[in-house]
Coordinates of C-alpha atoms and ligand atoms in Angstrom, one line a residue:
M197 CA 119.4 98.1 97.8
N198 CA 122.6 96.1 97.0
I199 CA 121.8 93.3 94.6
S200 CA 124.6 90.7 94.5
G201 CA 124.9 87.1 93.4
A202 CA 123.6 86.0 96.7
T203 CA 120.5 88.2 96.8
E204 CA 117.3 86.1 97.2
L205 CA 114.5 86.5 94.7
L206 CA 110.8 86.9 95.4
V207 CA 108.3 87.4 92.6
L208 CA 104.7 88.4 91.9
L209 CA 103.1 86.1 89.4
G210 CA 100.0 87.3 87.6
D211 CA 98.7 89.0 84.5
P212 CA 98.6 92.0 84.5
V213 CA 101.1 92.9 87.3
S214 CA 102.5 96.2 86.1
H215 CA 100.1 98.3 88.3
S216 CA 100.7 96.2 91.4
L217 CA 101.7 97.9 94.7
S218 CA 103.2 94.6 96.1
P219 CA 106.8 95.3 94.9
L220 CA 106.8 98.7 96.6
M221 CA 105.3 97.2 99.8
Q222 CA 107.5 94.1 100.0
N223 CA 110.8 95.8 99.0
G224 CA 110.0 98.4 101.7
W225 CA 109.8 95.7 104.3
I226 CA 112.9 94.0 102.9
A227 CA 114.8 97.2 103.5
D228 CA 113.3 97.7 106.9
H229 CA 114.6 94.3 108.0
N230 CA 118.0 94.7 106.2
L231 CA 117.4 91.5 104.2
D232 CA 119.4 90.5 101.2
A233 CA 116.4 89.9 98.9
V234 CA 114.5 91.6 96.1
Y235 CA 110.8 91.4 95.0
V236 CA 109.9 91.9 91.4
A237 CA 106.7 91.5 89.3
L238 CA 106.7 88.8 86.6
P239 CA 103.9 88.9 84.1
L240 CA 103.2 85.3 83.5
K241 CA 101.9 84.6 80.0
G242 CA 101.1 81.4 78.1
E243 CA 98.9 78.3 78.1
S244 CA 100.5 76.3 80.9
P245 CA 100.8 78.3 84.1
V246 CA 101.1 75.2 86.3
A247 CA 104.1 74.0 84.2
A248 CA 105.6 77.5 84.3
I249 CA 105.3 77.7 88.0
R250 CA 106.7 74.2 88.5
A251 CA 109.6 75.2 86.2
L252 CA 110.5 78.0 88.6
K253 CA 111.7 75.3 91.1
A254 CA 114.9 75.1 89.1
F255 CA 115.8 78.8 89.7
G256 CA 116.2 78.8 93.4
L257 CA 113.5 81.4 94.1
K258 CA 112.6 82.0 97.7
G259 CA 108.9 82.8 97.3
A260 CA 106.1 84.3 95.3
N261 CA 102.8 86.1 95.6
V262 CA 100.2 85.0 93.1
T263 CA 97.4 87.1 91.8
V264 CA 94.7 87.0 89.1
P265 CA 94.3 84.7 87.1
Y266 CA 96.8 82.1 88.5
K267 CA 95.7 81.5 92.1
E268 CA 94.3 78.0 91.3
A269 CA 97.3 77.2 89.1
A270 CA 99.6 78.1 91.9
A271 CA 97.9 75.7 94.3
A272 CA 97.9 73.0 91.7
A273 CA 101.6 73.4 91.0
A274 CA 102.5 73.1 94.7
D275 CA 103.6 69.9 96.4
V276 CA 101.8 70.9 99.6
R277 CA 98.8 73.2 99.7
E278 CA 96.5 74.5 102.4
A279 CA 93.6 75.4 100.0
P280 CA 92.8 74.9 96.3
V281 CA 93.4 78.6 95.8
A282 CA 96.8 80.1 96.7
N283 CA 98.2 83.6 96.8
V284 CA 101.5 82.7 98.4
L285 CA 104.2 80.2 97.4
R286 CA 107.4 79.2 99.2
W287 CA 110.1 77.1 97.8
E288 CA 111.5 74.9 100.6
R289 CA 115.1 73.9 101.2
D290 CA 114.3 70.3 100.3
G291 CA 113.1 71.5 96.8
T292 CA 109.4 71.1 97.4
L293 CA 106.9 73.9 96.8
S294 CA 104.4 75.0 99.5
A295 CA 101.2 77.0 98.8
F296 CA 99.3 79.2 101.3
N297 CA 96.3 81.5 101.2
T298 CA 96.7 84.7 103.2
D299 CA 93.8 86.6 101.7
G300 CA 91.2 85.5 104.2
P301 CA 93.4 85.8 107.3
G302 CA 94.7 89.1 106.0
F303 CA 91.2 90.4 105.8
I304 CA 90.5 89.3 109.4
D305 CA 93.7 91.1 110.5
A306 CA 92.6 94.3 108.7
L307 CA 89.1 94.0 110.2
T308 CA 90.6 93.5 113.7
E309 CA 92.7 96.6 113.1
A310 CA 89.7 98.7 112.0
A311 CA 87.2 97.4 114.5
P312 CA 89.0 95.4 117.3
E313 CA 85.7 94.3 118.9
W314 CA 84.1 93.0 115.7
R315 CA 83.8 89.4 117.0
A316 CA 81.3 90.6 119.6
R317 CA 79.2 92.5 117.2
V318 CA 79.3 90.8 113.8
K319 CA 76.7 88.1 113.4
R320 CA 75.4 88.7 109.9
V321 CA 77.7 89.4 107.0
L322 CA 76.7 90.7 103.6
M323 CA 79.2 89.7 100.9
V324 CA 78.8 91.7 97.7
G325 CA 80.4 89.6 95.0
A326 CA 81.2 86.0 94.6
G327 CA 84.6 85.9 92.9
G328 CA 88.0 84.8 94.2
A329 CA 88.4 87.5 96.8
A330 CA 84.8 87.2 98.1
Q331 CA 85.2 83.4 98.5
A332 CA 88.6 83.6 100.3
I333 CA 87.3 86.2 102.7
A334 CA 84.0 84.3 103.3
A335 CA 85.8 81.0 104.0
T336 CA 87.9 82.5 106.7
L337 CA 85.0 84.6 108.2
A338 CA 82.4 81.8 108.2
P339 CA 83.4 80.1 111.5
H340 CA 83.2 83.4 113.3
V341 CA 79.8 84.6 112.3
D342 CA 76.2 83.3 112.1
T343 CA 75.5 83.8 108.4
I344 CA 77.1 85.1 105.2
H345 CA 74.7 86.3 102.6
F346 CA 76.2 86.5 99.1
V347 CA 74.7 89.0 96.6
N348 CA 76.2 88.9 93.1
R349 CA 75.2 90.2 89.7
T350 CA 75.5 86.7 88.4
S351 CA 73.3 84.7 90.7
E352 CA 74.8 81.3 89.8
R353 CA 78.1 82.4 91.2
A354 CA 76.5 83.5 94.5
D355 CA 74.8 80.1 94.7
A356 CA 78.1 78.3 94.3
A357 CA 79.9 80.6 96.8
A358 CA 77.1 80.1 99.4
L359 CA 77.2 76.3 99.0
A360 CA 81.0 76.3 99.7
I361 CA 80.6 77.3 103.3
P362 CA 78.2 75.9 105.9
N363 CA 76.4 79.1 106.8
G364 CA 76.2 80.6 103.3
R365 CA 73.0 82.2 102.0
V366 CA 72.0 84.0 98.8
L367 CA 70.2 87.2 98.2
R368 CA 69.0 88.4 94.8
W369 CA 70.8 91.4 93.3
D370 CA 67.4 93.3 93.6
D371 CA 67.5 92.7 97.3
L372 CA 70.8 94.5 97.9
E373 CA 69.1 97.2 100.0
R374 CA 67.5 94.6 102.3
G375 CA 70.9 93.0 102.7
F376 CA 72.5 96.3 103.6
G377 CA 69.8 96.9 106.2
A378 CA 70.3 93.5 107.9
A379 CA 74.1 93.2 108.0
D380 CA 76.5 93.9 110.8
L381 CA 79.4 93.7 108.3
I382 CA 79.2 94.5 104.6
V383 CA 82.1 93.4 102.5
Q384 CA 82.3 95.0 99.0
A385 CA 84.4 92.4 97.1
T386 CA 83.7 93.3 93.5
S387 CA 85.4 95.7 91.1
L388 CA 82.5 98.2 91.4
G389 CA 83.8 101.7 92.3
M390 CA 87.4 101.0 91.1
S391 CA 88.8 103.8 88.9
G392 CA 87.7 103.1 85.4
N393 CA 85.0 100.7 86.4
P394 CA 81.3 101.3 86.9
D395 CA 79.8 102.0 90.4
I396 CA 76.3 101.9 91.8
A397 CA 74.3 104.0 94.3
W398 CA 75.0 102.0 97.5
P399 CA 72.1 101.9 99.9
V400 CA 74.2 103.0 102.9
G401 CA 71.2 105.0 104.3
V402 CA 69.6 101.8 105.5
C403 CA 72.7 100.4 107.3
R404 CA 72.4 99.6 111.0
A405 CA 74.0 102.2 113.2
N406 CA 76.8 99.9 114.3
A407 CA 77.5 98.3 110.9
I408 CA 81.0 97.9 109.6
V409 CA 81.6 98.6 105.9
A410 CA 84.6 97.1 104.1
D411 CA 85.7 97.7 100.5
I412 CA 88.4 95.6 98.8
V413 CA 88.9 98.4 96.2
Y414 CA 91.9 100.7 96.9
R415 CA 92.0 102.7 93.7
P416 CA 90.6 105.1 94.8
L417 CA 91.4 104.6 98.5
E418 CA 88.1 106.3 99.5
T419 CA 85.4 104.8 97.3
A420 CA 81.9 106.3 97.1
L421 CA 80.8 103.4 99.3
L422 CA 83.3 104.2 102.0
S423 CA 82.8 107.9 101.8
A424 CA 79.0 107.4 102.3
A425 CA 79.6 105.0 105.2
R426 CA 82.0 107.5 106.9
A427 CA 79.5 110.3 106.4
R428 CA 77.1 108.2 108.4
G429 CA 79.7 107.6 111.1
L430 CA 80.0 103.9 110.4
A431 CA 83.3 102.0 111.0
T432 CA 85.0 101.4 107.7
L433 CA 87.8 99.3 106.3
D434 CA 89.6 100.3 103.1
G435 CA 91.1 98.1 100.4
L436 CA 94.7 98.8 101.5
G437 CA 94.0 96.9 104.8
L438 CA 93.5 93.6 103.0
L439 CA 96.5 94.3 100.6
I440 CA 98.8 95.1 103.5
H441 CA 97.8 92.3 105.8
Q442 CA 97.8 89.5 103.2
G443 CA 101.3 90.8 102.2
A444 CA 102.5 90.9 105.8
R445 CA 101.4 87.3 106.3
A446 CA 103.3 86.3 103.1
F447 CA 106.4 88.1 104.4
Q448 CA 106.1 86.2 107.6
Y449 CA 105.9 82.9 105.6
W450 CA 109.1 83.8 103.6
F451 CA 111.3 85.5 106.3
G452 CA 109.8 84.4 109.6
V453 CA 109.4 88.0 110.9
D454 CA 106.4 90.2 111.1
P455 CA 106.8 93.4 109.0
D456 CA 105.3 96.8 110.1
P457 CA 101.8 97.3 108.5
A458 CA 101.9 101.1 109.4
K459 CA 105.1 101.6 107.4
A460 CA 103.5 99.9 104.4
R461 CA 100.4 102.0 104.7
S462 CA 102.3 105.3 104.6
R463 CA 104.4 104.2 101.6
L464 CA 101.3 102.9 99.7
T465 CA 99.2 105.9 100.5
A466 CA 101.9 108.2 99.2
A467 CA 102.2 106.1 96.0
L468 CA 98.4 106.2 95.5
A469 CA 98.2 110.0 96.1
Ligands
ATR786 P1 88.3 88.5 92.1 O1 89.0 87.2 92.0 O2 89.2 89.7 92.1 O3 87.2 88.5 93.1 P2 86.4 87.9 89.9 O4 86.5 86.4 90.3 O5 86.4 88.2 88.5 O6 87.6 88.7 90.6 O7 85.2 88.5 90.7 C1 84.8 89.8 90.4 C2 83.5 90.1 91.2 O8 83.1 91.4 90.8 C3 82.3 89.2 90.8 O9 81.5 89.1 91.9 C4 81.6 90.0 89.7 O10 80.3 89.7 89.5 P3 79.9 88.5 88.4 O11 80.1 87.2 89.1 O12 78.4 88.8 88.2 O13 80.8 88.7 87.2 C5 81.7 91.4 90.3 N1 81.6 92.5 89.3 C6 82.5 92.9 88.4 N2 82.0 93.9 87.6 C7 80.7 94.1 88.1 C8 79.7 95.0 87.8 N3 79.8 95.9 86.8 N4 78.5 94.9 88.5 C9 78.3 94.0 89.4 N5 79.3 93.2 89.8 C10 80.5 93.2 89.1

Protein backbone atom coordinates (compact mmCIF):
# COMPACT_ATOMS: atom_id res chain seq x y z
CA MET A 1 0.00 0.00 0.00
CA ASN A 2 1.48 3.37 -1.04
CA ILE A 3 -0.10 6.14 0.99
CA SER A 4 0.40 9.57 -0.57
CA GLY A 5 -1.14 13.00 -0.23
CA ALA A 6 -3.76 11.97 -2.75
CA THR A 7 -4.80 8.72 -1.05
CA GLU A 8 -8.53 8.66 -0.35
CA LEU A 9 -9.67 7.90 3.19
CA LEU A 10 -12.47 5.57 4.30
CA VAL A 11 -13.26 4.99 7.95
CA LEU A 12 -15.17 2.70 10.24
CA LEU A 13 -17.04 4.67 12.90
CA GLY A 14 -18.14 2.87 16.04
CA ASP A 15 -17.24 2.07 19.60
CA PRO A 16 -15.56 -0.33 20.06
CA VAL A 17 -13.91 -0.88 16.65
CA SER A 18 -10.53 -2.40 17.51
CA HIS A 19 -11.71 -6.00 16.93
CA SER A 20 -13.40 -5.21 13.62
CA LEU A 21 -12.55 -7.29 10.55
CA SER A 22 -13.73 -4.55 8.18
CA PRO A 23 -10.28 -2.90 7.76
CA LEU A 24 -8.77 -6.24 6.70
CA MET A 25 -11.66 -6.93 4.33
CA GLN A 26 -11.92 -3.45 2.76
CA ASN A 27 -8.15 -2.90 2.40
CA GLY A 28 -7.90 -6.33 0.75
CA TRP A 29 -10.45 -5.30 -1.85
CA ILE A 30 -8.80 -1.88 -2.27
CA ALA A 31 -5.55 -3.70 -3.12
CA ASP A 32 -7.36 -6.18 -5.43
CA HIS A 33 -8.64 -3.21 -7.46
CA ASN A 34 -5.42 -1.15 -7.32
CA LEU A 35 -7.25 1.78 -5.78
CA ASP A 36 -5.44 4.69 -4.13
CA ALA A 37 -7.41 4.52 -0.88
CA VAL A 38 -7.06 3.32 2.69
CA TYR A 39 -9.65 2.14 5.22
CA VAL A 40 -9.06 2.67 8.95
CA ALA A 41 -11.11 2.19 12.12
CA LEU A 42 -11.93 5.34 14.10
CA PRO A 43 -13.25 4.81 17.62
CA LEU A 44 -15.81 7.60 17.97
CA LYS A 45 -16.23 8.84 21.53
CA GLY A 46 -18.20 11.67 23.01
CA GLU A 47 -21.66 12.98 23.59
CA SER A 48 -22.46 14.30 20.12
CA PRO A 49 -21.97 11.64 17.45
CA VAL A 50 -24.21 13.47 14.96
CA ALA A 51 -22.12 16.64 15.26
CA ALA A 52 -18.89 14.60 15.06
CA ILE A 53 -20.04 12.85 11.87
CA ARG A 54 -21.15 16.13 10.30
CA ALA A 55 -17.77 17.64 11.15
CA LEU A 56 -16.07 14.93 9.07
CA LYS A 57 -17.46 16.73 5.99
CA ALA A 58 -14.63 19.21 6.31
CA PHE A 59 -11.94 16.53 5.89
CA GLY A 60 -12.66 15.29 2.39
CA LEU A 61 -13.35 11.68 3.35
CA LYS A 62 -14.69 9.35 0.70
CA GLY A 63 -16.90 7.12 2.80
CA ALA A 64 -17.53 5.33 6.05
CA ASN A 65 -18.99 2.23 7.57
CA VAL A 66 -20.89 2.76 10.76
CA THR A 67 -21.34 0.19 13.49
CA VAL A 68 -22.77 -0.05 16.99
CA PRO A 69 -23.81 2.30 18.58
CA TYR A 70 -23.93 5.01 15.88
CA LYS A 71 -26.13 3.69 13.07
CA GLU A 72 -29.02 6.03 13.99
CA ALA A 73 -26.65 8.98 14.46
CA ALA A 74 -25.14 8.31 11.03
CA ALA A 75 -28.54 8.42 9.33
CA ALA A 76 -29.44 11.58 11.26
CA ALA A 77 -26.18 13.29 10.25
CA ALA A 78 -26.73 12.63 6.54
CA ASP A 79 -28.34 15.05 4.08
CA VAL A 80 -29.95 12.16 2.19
CA ARG A 81 -30.83 8.83 3.84
CA GLU A 82 -32.60 5.71 2.63
CA ALA A 83 -33.55 4.52 6.15
CA PRO A 84 -33.43 5.88 9.73
CA VAL A 85 -30.56 3.48 10.47
CA ALA A 86 -27.41 3.57 8.33
CA ASN A 87 -24.28 1.42 8.15
CA VAL A 88 -22.76 3.15 5.10
CA LEU A 89 -21.95 6.81 4.50
CA ARG A 90 -20.69 8.46 1.31
CA TRP A 91 -19.49 12.04 1.00
CA GLU A 92 -20.57 13.33 -2.42
CA ARG A 93 -18.63 15.67 -4.69
CA ASP A 94 -21.12 18.47 -3.99
CA GLY A 95 -20.29 18.25 -0.27
CA THR A 96 -23.48 16.50 0.80
CA LEU A 97 -23.53 13.30 2.84
CA SER A 98 -25.57 10.25 1.75
CA ALA A 99 -26.51 7.37 4.08
CA PHE A 100 -27.35 3.80 3.07
CA ASN A 101 -28.15 0.54 4.81
CA THR A 102 -26.55 -2.57 3.32
CA ASP A 103 -27.16 -4.92 6.27
CA GLY A 104 -30.53 -6.22 5.03
CA PRO A 105 -29.53 -6.53 1.35
CA GLY A 106 -26.17 -8.01 2.41
CA PHE A 107 -28.02 -10.70 4.35
CA ILE A 108 -30.15 -11.50 1.29
CA ASP A 109 -26.97 -11.79 -0.82
CA ALA A 110 -25.45 -14.17 1.73
CA LEU A 111 -28.67 -16.19 1.88
CA THR A 112 -28.78 -16.43 -1.90
CA GLU A 113 -25.17 -17.61 -1.91
CA ALA A 114 -25.89 -20.31 0.73
CA ALA A 115 -29.31 -21.43 -0.58
CA PRO A 116 -29.88 -20.09 -4.10
CA GLU A 117 -33.46 -21.42 -4.24
CA TRP A 118 -34.51 -19.91 -0.88
CA ARG A 119 -37.28 -17.75 -2.40
CA ALA A 120 -39.20 -20.87 -3.43
CA ARG A 121 -38.96 -22.51 -0.04
CA VAL A 122 -38.92 -19.79 2.63
CA LYS A 123 -42.42 -18.76 3.73
CA ARG A 124 -42.07 -18.63 7.50
CA VAL A 125 -39.10 -16.93 9.15
CA LEU A 126 -38.14 -17.15 12.82
CA MET A 127 -36.05 -14.15 13.86
CA VAL A 128 -34.25 -14.75 17.16
CA GLY A 129 -33.52 -11.28 18.51
CA ALA A 130 -35.02 -7.86 17.99
CA GLY A 131 -32.00 -5.54 17.98
CA GLY A 132 -30.56 -3.48 15.16
CA ALA A 133 -29.31 -6.43 13.13
CA ALA A 134 -32.59 -8.36 13.49
CA GLN A 135 -34.63 -5.32 12.44
CA ALA A 136 -32.50 -4.52 9.40
CA ILE A 137 -32.61 -8.12 8.15
CA ALA A 138 -36.35 -8.41 8.83
CA ALA A 139 -37.17 -5.20 6.97
CA THR A 140 -35.46 -6.48 3.83
CA LEU A 141 -36.80 -10.04 4.08
CA ALA A 142 -40.40 -9.06 4.86
CA PRO A 143 -41.63 -8.48 1.26
CA HIS A 144 -40.27 -11.89 0.19
CA VAL A 145 -41.90 -14.09 2.86
CA ASP A 146 -45.32 -14.76 4.43
CA THR A 147 -44.48 -14.11 8.08
CA ILE A 148 -41.58 -13.18 10.33
CA HIS A 149 -41.94 -14.29 13.94
CA PHE A 150 -39.72 -12.44 16.42
CA VAL A 151 -38.65 -14.21 19.59
CA ASN A 152 -36.63 -12.11 22.00
CA ARG A 153 -35.57 -12.28 25.63
CA THR A 154 -37.15 -8.84 26.18
CA SER A 155 -40.65 -9.24 24.77
CA GLU A 156 -41.33 -5.49 24.41
CA ARG A 157 -38.54 -5.23 21.83
CA ALA A 158 -40.02 -8.18 19.90
CA ASP A 159 -43.41 -6.41 19.91
CA ALA A 160 -41.87 -3.22 18.54
CA ALA A 161 -39.86 -5.05 15.87
CA ALA A 162 -42.93 -7.02 14.75
CA LEU A 163 -45.00 -3.83 14.49
CA ALA A 164 -42.40 -2.22 12.23
CA ILE A 165 -43.09 -4.64 9.36
CA PRO A 166 -46.47 -5.59 7.85
CA ASN A 167 -46.11 -9.36 8.37
CA GLY A 168 -44.38 -9.34 11.79
CA ARG A 169 -45.56 -11.66 14.58
CA VAL A 170 -44.31 -12.33 18.10
CA LEU A 171 -43.50 -15.54 19.95
CA ARG A 172 -42.79 -15.78 23.65
CA TRP A 173 -39.23 -16.76 24.58
CA ASP A 174 -40.73 -19.93 26.13
CA ASP A 175 -42.07 -20.85 22.68
CA LEU A 176 -38.64 -20.86 21.02
CA GLU A 177 -38.91 -24.59 20.29
CA ARG A 178 -42.30 -24.18 18.62
CA GLY A 179 -40.82 -21.41 16.47
CA PHE A 180 -37.90 -23.62 15.47
CA GLY A 181 -40.30 -26.38 14.44
CA ALA A 182 -42.41 -24.12 12.24
CA ALA A 183 -39.79 -22.05 10.43
CA ASP A 184 -38.36 -22.48 6.94
CA LEU A 185 -35.60 -19.99 7.81
CA ILE A 186 -34.22 -19.34 11.28
CA VAL A 187 -32.06 -16.25 11.75
CA GLN A 188 -30.07 -16.07 15.00
CA ALA A 189 -29.52 -12.32 15.36
CA THR A 190 -28.46 -12.01 19.00
CA SER A 191 -25.04 -12.17 20.64
CA LEU A 192 -25.83 -15.63 22.07
CA GLY A 193 -23.06 -18.10 21.20
CA MET A 194 -20.47 -15.38 20.55
CA SER A 195 -17.09 -16.04 22.24
CA GLY A 196 -17.29 -14.72 25.79
CA ASN A 197 -21.10 -14.56 25.73
CA PRO A 198 -23.68 -17.03 27.02
CA ASP A 199 -25.28 -19.61 24.75
CA ILE A 200 -28.38 -21.76 25.05
CA ALA A 201 -29.36 -25.27 23.94
CA TRP A 202 -30.90 -24.57 20.53
CA PRO A 203 -33.82 -26.89 19.71
CA VAL A 204 -32.45 -27.84 16.30
CA GLY A 205 -33.87 -31.38 16.64
CA VAL A 206 -37.38 -30.10 15.88
CA CYS A 207 -36.38 -28.19 12.71
CA ARG A 208 -38.08 -29.04 9.43
CA ALA A 209 -35.90 -31.16 7.16
CA ASN A 210 -35.53 -28.37 4.59
CA ALA A 211 -35.05 -25.51 7.07
CA ILE A 212 -32.21 -23.02 6.55
CA VAL A 213 -30.33 -21.88 9.67
CA ALA A 214 -28.45 -18.57 9.71
CA ASP A 215 -26.31 -17.14 12.50
CA ILE A 216 -25.00 -13.56 12.48
CA VAL A 217 -22.26 -14.48 14.99
CA TYR A 218 -18.85 -15.09 13.36
CA ARG A 219 -16.64 -15.50 16.44
CA PRO A 220 -16.59 -18.49 16.45
CA LEU A 221 -17.35 -19.08 12.79
CA GLU A 222 -19.05 -22.36 13.58
CA THR A 223 -21.38 -21.62 16.50
CA ALA A 224 -23.04 -24.42 18.47
CA LEU A 225 -26.26 -23.58 16.61
CA LEU A 226 -24.66 -23.96 13.18
CA SER A 227 -22.78 -27.08 14.16
CA ALA A 228 -26.04 -28.73 15.37
CA ALA A 229 -27.82 -27.65 12.17
CA ARG A 230 -25.00 -29.04 9.99
CA ALA A 231 -25.03 -32.30 11.94
CA ARG A 232 -28.70 -32.59 10.97
CA GLY A 233 -27.86 -31.89 7.30
CA LEU A 234 -29.62 -28.49 7.22
CA ALA A 235 -28.49 -25.66 4.95
CA THR A 236 -26.58 -23.11 7.03
CA LEU A 237 -25.35 -19.57 6.69
CA ASP A 238 -22.55 -18.28 8.93
CA GLY A 239 -21.95 -14.77 10.22
CA LEU A 240 -19.16 -14.00 7.75
CA GLY A 241 -21.71 -14.10 4.92
CA LEU A 242 -23.52 -11.04 6.26
CA LEU A 243 -20.27 -9.24 7.16
CA ILE A 244 -18.81 -9.81 3.69
CA HIS A 245 -21.88 -8.96 1.66
CA GLN A 246 -22.82 -5.80 3.58
CA GLY A 247 -19.19 -4.75 3.05
CA ALA A 248 -19.24 -5.62 -0.64
CA ARG A 249 -22.31 -3.43 -1.14
CA ALA A 250 -20.60 -0.61 0.75
CA PHE A 251 -17.53 -0.97 -1.50
CA GLN A 252 -19.81 -0.76 -4.54
CA TYR A 253 -21.35 2.48 -3.16
CA TRP A 254 -17.90 4.04 -2.70
CA PHE A 255 -16.00 2.79 -5.74
CA GLY A 256 -18.67 1.68 -8.23
CA VAL A 257 -17.18 -1.82 -8.61
CA ASP A 258 -18.17 -5.19 -7.15
CA PRO A 259 -15.39 -6.71 -5.04
CA ASP A 260 -14.81 -10.49 -4.79
CA PRO A 261 -16.63 -12.03 -1.78
CA ALA A 262 -14.59 -15.26 -2.02
CA LYS A 263 -11.29 -13.39 -1.62
CA ALA A 264 -12.67 -11.66 1.47
CA ARG A 265 -13.85 -14.97 2.92
CA SER A 266 -10.45 -16.59 2.61
CA ARG A 267 -8.69 -13.59 4.20
CA LEU A 268 -11.22 -13.32 7.02
CA THR A 269 -11.25 -17.06 7.70
CA ALA A 270 -7.45 -16.98 7.99
CA ALA A 271 -7.65 -14.02 10.37
CA LEU A 272 -10.23 -15.76 12.56
CA ALA A 273 -8.30 -19.06 12.69
P1 LIG B 1 -27.49 -5.43 17.46
O1 LIG B 1 -27.72 -4.04 16.97
O2 LIG B 1 -26.11 -5.96 17.17
O3 LIG B 1 -28.55 -6.37 17.02
P2 LIG B 1 -28.66 -5.06 20.08
O4 LIG B 1 -29.59 -4.06 19.54
O5 LIG B 1 -28.02 -4.81 21.40
O6 LIG B 1 -27.46 -5.34 19.06
O7 LIG B 1 -29.42 -6.46 20.12
C1 LIG B 1 -28.88 -7.56 20.71
C2 LIG B 1 -29.87 -8.72 20.66
O8 LIG B 1 -29.28 -9.83 21.34
C3 LIG B 1 -31.18 -8.43 21.36
O9 LIG B 1 -32.20 -9.14 20.71
C4 LIG B 1 -30.92 -8.99 22.76
O10 LIG B 1 -32.07 -9.32 23.48
P3 LIG B 1 -32.78 -8.20 24.43
O11 LIG B 1 -33.58 -7.31 23.53
O12 LIG B 1 -33.61 -9.00 25.35
O13 LIG B 1 -31.65 -7.45 25.11
C5 LIG B 1 -30.16 -10.24 22.40
N1 LIG B 1 -29.38 -10.78 23.51
C6 LIG B 1 -28.20 -10.34 23.97
N2 LIG B 1 -27.77 -11.11 24.99
C7 LIG B 1 -28.71 -12.07 25.18
C8 LIG B 1 -28.86 -13.17 26.08
N3 LIG B 1 -27.94 -13.46 27.00
N4 LIG B 1 -29.98 -13.93 25.97
C9 LIG B 1 -30.91 -13.67 25.05
N5 LIG B 1 -30.83 -12.64 24.17
C10 LIG B 1 -29.74 -11.86 24.22
